[in-house]
mmCIF file with all atom_site columns, C-alpha atoms and ligand atoms in Angstrom:
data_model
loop_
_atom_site.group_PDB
_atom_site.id
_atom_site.type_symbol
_atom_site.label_atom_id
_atom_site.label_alt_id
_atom_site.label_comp_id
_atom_site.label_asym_id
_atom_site.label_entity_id
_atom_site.label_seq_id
_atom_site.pdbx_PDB_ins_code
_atom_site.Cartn_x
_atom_site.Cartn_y
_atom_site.Cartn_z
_atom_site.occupancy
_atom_site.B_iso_or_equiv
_atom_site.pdbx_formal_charge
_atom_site.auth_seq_id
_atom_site.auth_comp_id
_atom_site.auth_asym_id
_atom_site.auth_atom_id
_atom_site.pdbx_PDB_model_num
ATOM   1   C CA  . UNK A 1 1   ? 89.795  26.543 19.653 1.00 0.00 ? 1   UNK A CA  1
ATOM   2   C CA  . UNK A 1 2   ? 88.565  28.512 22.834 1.00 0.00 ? 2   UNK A CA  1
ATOM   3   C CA  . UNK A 1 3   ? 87.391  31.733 23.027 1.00 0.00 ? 3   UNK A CA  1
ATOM   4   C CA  . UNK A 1 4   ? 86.951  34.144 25.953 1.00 0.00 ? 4   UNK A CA  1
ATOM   5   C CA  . UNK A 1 5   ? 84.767  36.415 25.555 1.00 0.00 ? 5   UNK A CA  1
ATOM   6   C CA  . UNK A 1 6   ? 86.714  39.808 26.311 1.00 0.00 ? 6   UNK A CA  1
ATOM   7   C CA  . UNK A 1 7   ? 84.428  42.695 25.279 1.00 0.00 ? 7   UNK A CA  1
ATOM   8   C CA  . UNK A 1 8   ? 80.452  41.592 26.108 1.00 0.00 ? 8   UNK A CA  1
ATOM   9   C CA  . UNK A 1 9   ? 77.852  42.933 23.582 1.00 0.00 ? 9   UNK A CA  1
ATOM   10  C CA  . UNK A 1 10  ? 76.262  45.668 25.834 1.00 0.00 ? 10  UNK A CA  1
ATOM   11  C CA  . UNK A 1 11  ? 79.691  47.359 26.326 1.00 0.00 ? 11  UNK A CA  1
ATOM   12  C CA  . UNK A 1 12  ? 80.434  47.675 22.590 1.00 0.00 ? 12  UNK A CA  1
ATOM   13  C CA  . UNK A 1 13  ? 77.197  49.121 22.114 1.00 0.00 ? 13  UNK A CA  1
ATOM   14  C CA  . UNK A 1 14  ? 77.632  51.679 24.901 1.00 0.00 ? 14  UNK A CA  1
ATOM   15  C CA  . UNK A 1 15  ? 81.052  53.052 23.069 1.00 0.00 ? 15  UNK A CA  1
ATOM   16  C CA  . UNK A 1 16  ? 79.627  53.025 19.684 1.00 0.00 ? 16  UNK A CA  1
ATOM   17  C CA  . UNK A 1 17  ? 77.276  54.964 21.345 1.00 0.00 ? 17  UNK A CA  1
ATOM   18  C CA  . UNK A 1 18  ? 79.343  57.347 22.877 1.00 0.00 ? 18  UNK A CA  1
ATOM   19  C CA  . UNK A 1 19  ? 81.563  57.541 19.525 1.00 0.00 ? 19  UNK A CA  1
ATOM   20  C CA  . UNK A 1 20  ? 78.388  58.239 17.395 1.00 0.00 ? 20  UNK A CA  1
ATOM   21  C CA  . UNK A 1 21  ? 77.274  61.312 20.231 1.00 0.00 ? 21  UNK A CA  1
ATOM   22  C CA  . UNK A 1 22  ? 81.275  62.642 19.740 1.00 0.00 ? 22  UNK A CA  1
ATOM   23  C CA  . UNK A 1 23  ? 80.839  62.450 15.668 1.00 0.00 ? 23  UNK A CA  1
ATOM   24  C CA  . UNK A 1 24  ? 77.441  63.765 15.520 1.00 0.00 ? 24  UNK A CA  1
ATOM   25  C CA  . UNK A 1 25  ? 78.867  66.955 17.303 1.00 0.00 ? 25  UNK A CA  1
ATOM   26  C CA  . UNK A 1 26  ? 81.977  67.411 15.877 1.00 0.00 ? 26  UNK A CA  1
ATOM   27  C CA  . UNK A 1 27  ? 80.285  66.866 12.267 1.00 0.00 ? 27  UNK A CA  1
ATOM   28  C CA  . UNK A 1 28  ? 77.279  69.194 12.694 1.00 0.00 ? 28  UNK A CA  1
ATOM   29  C CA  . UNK A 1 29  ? 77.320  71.127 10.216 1.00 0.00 ? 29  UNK A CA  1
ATOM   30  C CA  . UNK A 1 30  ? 79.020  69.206 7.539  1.00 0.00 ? 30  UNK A CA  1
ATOM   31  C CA  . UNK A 1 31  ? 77.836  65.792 5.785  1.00 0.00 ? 31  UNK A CA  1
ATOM   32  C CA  . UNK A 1 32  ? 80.746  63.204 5.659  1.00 0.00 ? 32  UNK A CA  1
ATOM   33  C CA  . UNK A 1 33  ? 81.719  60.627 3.590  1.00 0.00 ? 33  UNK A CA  1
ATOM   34  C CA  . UNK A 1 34  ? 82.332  57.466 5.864  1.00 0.00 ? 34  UNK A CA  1
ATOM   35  C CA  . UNK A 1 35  ? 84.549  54.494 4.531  1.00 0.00 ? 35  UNK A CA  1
ATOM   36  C CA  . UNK A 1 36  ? 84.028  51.199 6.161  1.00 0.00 ? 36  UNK A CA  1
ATOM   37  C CA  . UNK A 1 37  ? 86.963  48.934 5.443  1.00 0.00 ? 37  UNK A CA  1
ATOM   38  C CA  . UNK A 1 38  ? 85.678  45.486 4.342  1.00 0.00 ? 38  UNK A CA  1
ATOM   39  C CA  . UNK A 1 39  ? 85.124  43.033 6.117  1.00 0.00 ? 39  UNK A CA  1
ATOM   40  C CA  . UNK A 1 40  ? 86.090  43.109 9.766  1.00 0.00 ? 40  UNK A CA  1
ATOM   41  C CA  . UNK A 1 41  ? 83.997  46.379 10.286 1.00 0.00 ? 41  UNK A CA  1
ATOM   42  C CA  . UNK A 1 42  ? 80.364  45.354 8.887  1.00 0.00 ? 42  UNK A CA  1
ATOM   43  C CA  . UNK A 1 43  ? 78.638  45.125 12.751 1.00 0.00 ? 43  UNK A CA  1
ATOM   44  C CA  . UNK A 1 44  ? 80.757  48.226 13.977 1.00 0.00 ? 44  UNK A CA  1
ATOM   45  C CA  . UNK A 1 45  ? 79.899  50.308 10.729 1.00 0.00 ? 45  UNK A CA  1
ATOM   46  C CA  . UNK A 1 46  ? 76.356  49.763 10.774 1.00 0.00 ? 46  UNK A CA  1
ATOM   47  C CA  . UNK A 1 47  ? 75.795  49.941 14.636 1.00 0.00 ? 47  UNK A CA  1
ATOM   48  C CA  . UNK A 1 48  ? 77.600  53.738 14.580 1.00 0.00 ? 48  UNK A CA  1
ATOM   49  C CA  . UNK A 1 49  ? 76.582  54.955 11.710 1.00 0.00 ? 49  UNK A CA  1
ATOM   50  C CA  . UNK A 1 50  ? 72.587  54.339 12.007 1.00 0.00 ? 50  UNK A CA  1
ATOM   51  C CA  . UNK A 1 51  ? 73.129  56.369 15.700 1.00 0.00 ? 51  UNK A CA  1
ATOM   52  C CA  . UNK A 1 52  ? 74.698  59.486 13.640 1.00 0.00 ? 52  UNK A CA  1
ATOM   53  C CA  . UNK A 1 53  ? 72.298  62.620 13.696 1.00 0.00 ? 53  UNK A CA  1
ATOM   54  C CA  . UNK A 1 54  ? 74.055  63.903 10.721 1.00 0.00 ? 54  UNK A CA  1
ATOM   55  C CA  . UNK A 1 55  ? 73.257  63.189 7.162  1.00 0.00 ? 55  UNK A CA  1
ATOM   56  C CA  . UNK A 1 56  ? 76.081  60.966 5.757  1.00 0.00 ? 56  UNK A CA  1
ATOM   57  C CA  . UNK A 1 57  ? 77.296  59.115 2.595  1.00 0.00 ? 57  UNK A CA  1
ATOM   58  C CA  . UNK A 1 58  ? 79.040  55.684 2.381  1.00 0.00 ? 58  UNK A CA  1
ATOM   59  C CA  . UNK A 1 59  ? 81.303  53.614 0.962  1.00 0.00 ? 59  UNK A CA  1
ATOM   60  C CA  . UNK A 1 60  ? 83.855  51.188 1.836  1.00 0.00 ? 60  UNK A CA  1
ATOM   61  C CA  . UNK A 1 61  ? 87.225  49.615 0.682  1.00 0.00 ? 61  UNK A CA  1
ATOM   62  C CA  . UNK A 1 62  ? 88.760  46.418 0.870  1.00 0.00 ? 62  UNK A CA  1
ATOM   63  C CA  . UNK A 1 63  ? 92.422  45.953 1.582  1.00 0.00 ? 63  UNK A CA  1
ATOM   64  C CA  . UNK A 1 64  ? 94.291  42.358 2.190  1.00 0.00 ? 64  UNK A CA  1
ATOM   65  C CA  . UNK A 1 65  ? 97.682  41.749 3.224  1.00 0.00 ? 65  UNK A CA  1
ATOM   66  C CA  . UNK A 1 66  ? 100.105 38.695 1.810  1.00 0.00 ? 66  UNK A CA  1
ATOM   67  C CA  . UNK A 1 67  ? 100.197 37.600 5.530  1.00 0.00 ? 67  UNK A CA  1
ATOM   68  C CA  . UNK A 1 68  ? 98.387  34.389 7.652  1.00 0.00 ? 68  UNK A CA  1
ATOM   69  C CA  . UNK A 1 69  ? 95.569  34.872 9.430  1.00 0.00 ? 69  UNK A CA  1
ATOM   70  C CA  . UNK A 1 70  ? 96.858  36.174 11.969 1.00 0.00 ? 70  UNK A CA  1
ATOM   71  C CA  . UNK A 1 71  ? 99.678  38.391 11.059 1.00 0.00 ? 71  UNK A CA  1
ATOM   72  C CA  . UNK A 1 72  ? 100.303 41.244 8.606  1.00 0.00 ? 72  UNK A CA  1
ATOM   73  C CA  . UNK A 1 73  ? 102.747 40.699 6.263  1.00 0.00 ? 73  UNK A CA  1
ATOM   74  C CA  . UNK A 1 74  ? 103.525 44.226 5.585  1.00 0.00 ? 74  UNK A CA  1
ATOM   75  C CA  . UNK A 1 75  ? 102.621 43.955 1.938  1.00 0.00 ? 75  UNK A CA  1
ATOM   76  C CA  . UNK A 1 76  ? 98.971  45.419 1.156  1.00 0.00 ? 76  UNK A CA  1
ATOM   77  C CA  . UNK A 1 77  ? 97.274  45.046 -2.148 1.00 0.00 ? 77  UNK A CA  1
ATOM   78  C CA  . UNK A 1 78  ? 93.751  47.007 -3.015 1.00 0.00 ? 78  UNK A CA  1
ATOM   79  C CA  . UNK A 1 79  ? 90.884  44.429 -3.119 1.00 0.00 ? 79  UNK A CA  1
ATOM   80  C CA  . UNK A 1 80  ? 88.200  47.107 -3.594 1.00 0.00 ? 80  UNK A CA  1
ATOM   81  C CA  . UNK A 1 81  ? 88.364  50.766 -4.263 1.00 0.00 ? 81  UNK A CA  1
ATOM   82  C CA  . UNK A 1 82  ? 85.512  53.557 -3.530 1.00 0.00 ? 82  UNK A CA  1
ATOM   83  C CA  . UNK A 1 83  ? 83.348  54.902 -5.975 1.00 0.00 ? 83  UNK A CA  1
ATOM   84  C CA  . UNK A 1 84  ? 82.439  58.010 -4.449 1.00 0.00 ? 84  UNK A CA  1
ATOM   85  C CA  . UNK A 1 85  ? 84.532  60.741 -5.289 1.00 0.00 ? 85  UNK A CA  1
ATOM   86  C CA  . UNK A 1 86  ? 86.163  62.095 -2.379 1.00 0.00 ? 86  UNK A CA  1
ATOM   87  C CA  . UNK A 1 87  ? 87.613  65.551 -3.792 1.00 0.00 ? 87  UNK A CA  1
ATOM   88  C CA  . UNK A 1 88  ? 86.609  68.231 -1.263 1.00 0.00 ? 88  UNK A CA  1
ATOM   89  C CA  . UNK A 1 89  ? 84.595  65.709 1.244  1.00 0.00 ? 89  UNK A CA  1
ATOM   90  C CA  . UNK A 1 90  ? 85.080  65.463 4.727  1.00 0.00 ? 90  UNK A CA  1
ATOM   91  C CA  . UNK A 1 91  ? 85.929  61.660 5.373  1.00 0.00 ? 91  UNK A CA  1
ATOM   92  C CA  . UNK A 1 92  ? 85.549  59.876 8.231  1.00 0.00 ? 92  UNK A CA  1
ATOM   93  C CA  . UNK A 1 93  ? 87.732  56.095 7.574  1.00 0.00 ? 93  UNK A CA  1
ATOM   94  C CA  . UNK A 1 94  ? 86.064  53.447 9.586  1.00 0.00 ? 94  UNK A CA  1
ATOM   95  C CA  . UNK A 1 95  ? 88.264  50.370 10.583 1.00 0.00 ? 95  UNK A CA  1
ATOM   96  C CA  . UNK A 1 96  ? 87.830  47.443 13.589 1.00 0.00 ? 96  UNK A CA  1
ATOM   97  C CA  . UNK A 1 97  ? 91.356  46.774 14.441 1.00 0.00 ? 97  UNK A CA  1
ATOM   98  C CA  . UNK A 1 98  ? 94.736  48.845 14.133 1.00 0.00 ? 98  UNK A CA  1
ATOM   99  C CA  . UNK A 1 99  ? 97.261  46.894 15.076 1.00 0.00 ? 99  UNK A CA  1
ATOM   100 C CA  . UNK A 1 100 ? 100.605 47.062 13.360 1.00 0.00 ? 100 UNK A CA  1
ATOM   101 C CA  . UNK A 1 101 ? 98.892  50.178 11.467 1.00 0.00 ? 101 UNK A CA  1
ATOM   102 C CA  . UNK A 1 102 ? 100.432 49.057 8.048  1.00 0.00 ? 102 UNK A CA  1
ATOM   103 C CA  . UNK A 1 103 ? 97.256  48.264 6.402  1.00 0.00 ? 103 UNK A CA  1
ATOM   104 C CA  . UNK A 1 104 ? 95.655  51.346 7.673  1.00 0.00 ? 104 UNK A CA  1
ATOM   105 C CA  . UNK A 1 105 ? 98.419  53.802 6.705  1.00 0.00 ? 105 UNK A CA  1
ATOM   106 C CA  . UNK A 1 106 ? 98.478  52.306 3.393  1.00 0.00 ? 106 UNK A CA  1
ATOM   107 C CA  . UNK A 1 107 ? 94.519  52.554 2.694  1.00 0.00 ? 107 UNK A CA  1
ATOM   108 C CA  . UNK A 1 108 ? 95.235  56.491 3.908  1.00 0.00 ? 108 UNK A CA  1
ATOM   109 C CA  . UNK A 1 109 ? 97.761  57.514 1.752  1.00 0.00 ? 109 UNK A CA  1
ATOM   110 C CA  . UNK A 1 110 ? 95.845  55.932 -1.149 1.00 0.00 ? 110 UNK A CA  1
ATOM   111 C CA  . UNK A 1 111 ? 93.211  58.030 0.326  1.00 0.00 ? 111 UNK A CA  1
ATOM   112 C CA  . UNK A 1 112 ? 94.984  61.385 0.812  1.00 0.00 ? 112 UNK A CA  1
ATOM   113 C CA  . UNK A 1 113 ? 95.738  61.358 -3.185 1.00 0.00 ? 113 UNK A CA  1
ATOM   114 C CA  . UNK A 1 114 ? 91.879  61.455 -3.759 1.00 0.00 ? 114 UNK A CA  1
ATOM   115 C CA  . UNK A 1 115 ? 92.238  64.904 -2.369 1.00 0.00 ? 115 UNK A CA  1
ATOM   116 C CA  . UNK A 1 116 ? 89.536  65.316 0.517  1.00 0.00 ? 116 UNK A CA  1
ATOM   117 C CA  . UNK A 1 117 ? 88.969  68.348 2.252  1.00 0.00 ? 117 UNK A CA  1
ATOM   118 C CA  . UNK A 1 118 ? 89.555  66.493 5.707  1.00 0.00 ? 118 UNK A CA  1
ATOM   119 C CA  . UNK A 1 119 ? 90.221  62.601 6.623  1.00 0.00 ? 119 UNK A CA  1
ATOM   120 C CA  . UNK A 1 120 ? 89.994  61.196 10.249 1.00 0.00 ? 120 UNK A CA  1
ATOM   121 C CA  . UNK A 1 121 ? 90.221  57.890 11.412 1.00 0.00 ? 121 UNK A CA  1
ATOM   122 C CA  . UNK A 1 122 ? 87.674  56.162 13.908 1.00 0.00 ? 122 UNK A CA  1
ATOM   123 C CA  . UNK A 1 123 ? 88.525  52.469 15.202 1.00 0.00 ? 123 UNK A CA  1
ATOM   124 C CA  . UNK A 1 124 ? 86.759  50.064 17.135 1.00 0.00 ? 124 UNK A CA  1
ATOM   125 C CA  . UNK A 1 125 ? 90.177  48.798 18.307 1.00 0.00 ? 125 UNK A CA  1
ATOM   126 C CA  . UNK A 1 126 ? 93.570  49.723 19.280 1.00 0.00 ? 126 UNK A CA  1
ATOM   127 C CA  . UNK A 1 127 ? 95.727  47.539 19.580 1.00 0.00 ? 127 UNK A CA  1
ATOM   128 C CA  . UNK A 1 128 ? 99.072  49.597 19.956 1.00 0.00 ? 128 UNK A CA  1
ATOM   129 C CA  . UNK A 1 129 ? 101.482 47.173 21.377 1.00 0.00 ? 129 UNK A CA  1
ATOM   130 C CA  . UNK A 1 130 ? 102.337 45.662 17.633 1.00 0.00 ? 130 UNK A CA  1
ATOM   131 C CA  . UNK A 1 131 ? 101.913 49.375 16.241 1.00 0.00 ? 131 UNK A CA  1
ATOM   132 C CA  . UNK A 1 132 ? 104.968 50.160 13.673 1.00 0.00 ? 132 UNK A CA  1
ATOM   133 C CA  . UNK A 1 133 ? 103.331 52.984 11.861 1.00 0.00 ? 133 UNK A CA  1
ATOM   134 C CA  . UNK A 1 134 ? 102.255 56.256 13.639 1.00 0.00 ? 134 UNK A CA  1
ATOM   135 C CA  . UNK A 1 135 ? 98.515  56.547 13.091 1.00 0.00 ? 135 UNK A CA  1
ATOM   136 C CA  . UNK A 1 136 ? 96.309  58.834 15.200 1.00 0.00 ? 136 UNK A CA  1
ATOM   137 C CA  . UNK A 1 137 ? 93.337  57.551 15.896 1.00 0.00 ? 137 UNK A CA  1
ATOM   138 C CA  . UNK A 1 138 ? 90.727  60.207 16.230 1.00 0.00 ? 138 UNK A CA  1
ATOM   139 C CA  . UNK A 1 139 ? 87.581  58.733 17.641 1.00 0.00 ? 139 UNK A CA  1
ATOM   140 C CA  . UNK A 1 140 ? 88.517  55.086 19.271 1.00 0.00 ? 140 UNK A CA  1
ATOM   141 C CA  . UNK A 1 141 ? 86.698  52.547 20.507 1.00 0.00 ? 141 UNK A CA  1
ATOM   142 C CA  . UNK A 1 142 ? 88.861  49.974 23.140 1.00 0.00 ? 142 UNK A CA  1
ATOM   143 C CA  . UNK A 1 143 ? 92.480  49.514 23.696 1.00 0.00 ? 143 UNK A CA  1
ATOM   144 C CA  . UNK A 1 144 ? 93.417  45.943 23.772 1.00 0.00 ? 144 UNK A CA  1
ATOM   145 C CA  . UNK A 1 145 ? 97.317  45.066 24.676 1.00 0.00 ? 145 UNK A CA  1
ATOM   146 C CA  . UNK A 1 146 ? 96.827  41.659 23.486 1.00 0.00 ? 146 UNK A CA  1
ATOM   147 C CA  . UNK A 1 147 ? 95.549  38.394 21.528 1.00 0.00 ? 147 UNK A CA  1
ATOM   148 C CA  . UNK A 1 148 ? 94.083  37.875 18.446 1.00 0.00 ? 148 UNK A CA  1
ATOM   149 C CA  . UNK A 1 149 ? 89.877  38.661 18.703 1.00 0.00 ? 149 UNK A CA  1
ATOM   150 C CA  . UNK A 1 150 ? 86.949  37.566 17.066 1.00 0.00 ? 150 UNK A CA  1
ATOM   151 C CA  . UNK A 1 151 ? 83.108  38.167 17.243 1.00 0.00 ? 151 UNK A CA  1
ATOM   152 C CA  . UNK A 1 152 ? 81.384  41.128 16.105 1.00 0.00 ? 152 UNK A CA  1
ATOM   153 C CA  . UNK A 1 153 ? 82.348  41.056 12.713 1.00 0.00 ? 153 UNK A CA  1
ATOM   154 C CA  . UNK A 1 154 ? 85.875  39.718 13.263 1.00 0.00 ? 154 UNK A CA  1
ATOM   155 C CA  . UNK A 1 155 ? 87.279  36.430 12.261 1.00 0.00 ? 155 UNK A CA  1
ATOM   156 C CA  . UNK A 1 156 ? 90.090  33.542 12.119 1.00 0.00 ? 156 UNK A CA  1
ATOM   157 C CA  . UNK A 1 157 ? 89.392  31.988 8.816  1.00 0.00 ? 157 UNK A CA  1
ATOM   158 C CA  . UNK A 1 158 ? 85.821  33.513 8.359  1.00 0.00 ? 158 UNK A CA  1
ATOM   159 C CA  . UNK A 1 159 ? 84.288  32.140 11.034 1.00 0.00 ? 159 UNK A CA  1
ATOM   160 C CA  . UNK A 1 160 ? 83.473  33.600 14.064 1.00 0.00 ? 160 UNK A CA  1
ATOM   161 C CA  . UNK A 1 161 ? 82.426  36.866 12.650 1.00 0.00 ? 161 UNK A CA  1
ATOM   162 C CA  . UNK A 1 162 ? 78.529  35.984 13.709 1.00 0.00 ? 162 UNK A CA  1
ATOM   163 C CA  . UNK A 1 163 ? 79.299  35.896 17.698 1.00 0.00 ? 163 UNK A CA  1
ATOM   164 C CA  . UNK A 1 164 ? 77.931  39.242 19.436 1.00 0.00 ? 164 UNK A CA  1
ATOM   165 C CA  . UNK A 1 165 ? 80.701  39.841 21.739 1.00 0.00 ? 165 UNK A CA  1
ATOM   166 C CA  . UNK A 1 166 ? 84.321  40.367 21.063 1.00 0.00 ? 166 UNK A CA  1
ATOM   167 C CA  . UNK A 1 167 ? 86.483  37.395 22.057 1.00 0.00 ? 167 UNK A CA  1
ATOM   168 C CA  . UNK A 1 168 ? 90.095  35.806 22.675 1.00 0.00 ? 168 UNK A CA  1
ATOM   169 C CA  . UNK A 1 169 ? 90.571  33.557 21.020 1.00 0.00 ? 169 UNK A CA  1
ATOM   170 C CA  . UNK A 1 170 ? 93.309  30.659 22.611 1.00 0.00 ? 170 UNK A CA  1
HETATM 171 P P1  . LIG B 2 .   ? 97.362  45.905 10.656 1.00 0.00 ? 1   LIG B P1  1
HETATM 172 O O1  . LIG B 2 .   ? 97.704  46.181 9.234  1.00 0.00 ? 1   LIG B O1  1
HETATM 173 O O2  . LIG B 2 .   ? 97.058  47.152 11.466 1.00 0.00 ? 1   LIG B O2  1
HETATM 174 O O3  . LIG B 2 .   ? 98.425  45.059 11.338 1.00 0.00 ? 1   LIG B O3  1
HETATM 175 O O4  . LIG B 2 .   ? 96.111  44.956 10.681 1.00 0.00 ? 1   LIG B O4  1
HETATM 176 C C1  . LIG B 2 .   ? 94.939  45.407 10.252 1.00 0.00 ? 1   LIG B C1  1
HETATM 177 C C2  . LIG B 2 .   ? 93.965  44.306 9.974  1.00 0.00 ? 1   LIG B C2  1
HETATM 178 O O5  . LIG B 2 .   ? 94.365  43.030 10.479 1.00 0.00 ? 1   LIG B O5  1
HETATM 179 C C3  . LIG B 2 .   ? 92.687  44.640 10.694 1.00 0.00 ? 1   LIG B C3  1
HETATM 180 O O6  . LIG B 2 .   ? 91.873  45.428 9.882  1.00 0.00 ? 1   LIG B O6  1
HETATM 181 C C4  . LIG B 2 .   ? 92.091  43.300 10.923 1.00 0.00 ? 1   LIG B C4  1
HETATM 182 O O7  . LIG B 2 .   ? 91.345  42.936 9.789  1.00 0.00 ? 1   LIG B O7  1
HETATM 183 C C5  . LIG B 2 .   ? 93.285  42.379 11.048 1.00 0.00 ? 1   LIG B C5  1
HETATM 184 N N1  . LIG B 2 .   ? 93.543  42.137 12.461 1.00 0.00 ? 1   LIG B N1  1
HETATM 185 C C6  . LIG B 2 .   ? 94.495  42.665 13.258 1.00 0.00 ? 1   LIG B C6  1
HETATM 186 N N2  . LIG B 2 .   ? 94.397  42.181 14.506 1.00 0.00 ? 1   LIG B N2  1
HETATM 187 C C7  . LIG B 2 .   ? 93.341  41.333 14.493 1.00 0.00 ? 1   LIG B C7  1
HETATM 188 C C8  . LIG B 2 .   ? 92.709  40.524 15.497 1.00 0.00 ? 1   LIG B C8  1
HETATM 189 O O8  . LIG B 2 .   ? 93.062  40.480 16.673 1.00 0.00 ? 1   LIG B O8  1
HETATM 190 N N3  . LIG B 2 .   ? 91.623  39.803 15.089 1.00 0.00 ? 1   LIG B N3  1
HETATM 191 C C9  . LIG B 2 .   ? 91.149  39.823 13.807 1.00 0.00 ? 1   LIG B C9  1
HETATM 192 N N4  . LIG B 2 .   ? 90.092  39.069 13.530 1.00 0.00 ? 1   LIG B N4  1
HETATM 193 N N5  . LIG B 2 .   ? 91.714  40.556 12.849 1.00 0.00 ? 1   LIG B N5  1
HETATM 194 C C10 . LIG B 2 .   ? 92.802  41.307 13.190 1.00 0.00 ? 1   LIG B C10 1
#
């Protein structure tokens, strides 16, 4: 299959590190809890949180949907769960893509019921076209109207996930 390479590496880097500079000052005083969601969001979780000039905790979550590859059924199961407890905590839920938002606004309802004192979502990508639930994404990365992307950290099929820019793929 082709690929076009849509976002270069440089550019990601330059958001994350504008994203990291908005979190670092909106979290000053506090020490979140940040939730990568397994296993799209390895490069983008690791790239934003090592900028961060706050002291933080992690842990991540792994969701999967009874879909393809490249569509979302609708139906989400829990793969992984955290371990850290997340009564009280301020949590900042880490994803790479939103698109239809169902996997998302499942993982934050599950979330919610853990009772944290705060819980705000930061995405590499937005794609909003195929949105059908209403998430608000507080710190976001790119808005993408279309095509399914790969590289840094995303696949088709688990490959891919090792190229350093974001493609198309066709
Ligand atoms: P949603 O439930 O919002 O429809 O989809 C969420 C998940 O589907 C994302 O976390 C991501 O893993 C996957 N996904 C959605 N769009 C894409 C895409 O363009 N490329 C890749 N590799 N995964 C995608």
């Amino acid at each position: 299959m082709r690929r076009d390479v849509l976002i270069p590496h440089d550019e990601i880097i330059g958001k994350i590190e504008e994203l990291s500079l908005k979190i670092s000052s909106d979290y000053s005083n506090k020490e979140p809890v940040l939730i990568g969601i397994l296993n799209g969001v390895i490069f983008f979780f690791t790239e934003l949180v090592r900028r961060l000039t706050v002291p933080t905790r992690m842990d991540f979550i792994r969701a999967a949907s009874y879909g393809s590859s490249m569509t979302s059924s609708g139906a989400i199961r829990l793969l992984k769960d955290v371990e850290l407890a997340l009564k009280g905590e301020d949590v900042i839920l880490i994803e790479d893509i939103v698109d239809t938002g169902l996997t998302l606004a499942h993982i934050v309802e599950h979330l919610e019921s853990k009772g944290p004192a705060s819980l705000k979502i930061c995405a590499l990508i937005d794609k909003a076209e195929r949105r059908e639930k209403t998430i608000s994404i507080d710190y976001c990365g790119f808005k993408v109207n279309e095509g399914f992307l790969v590289g840094f950290g995303l696949d088709y099929d688990e490959k891919y996930r090792y190229l350093p820019d974001i493609c198309v793929l066709k």
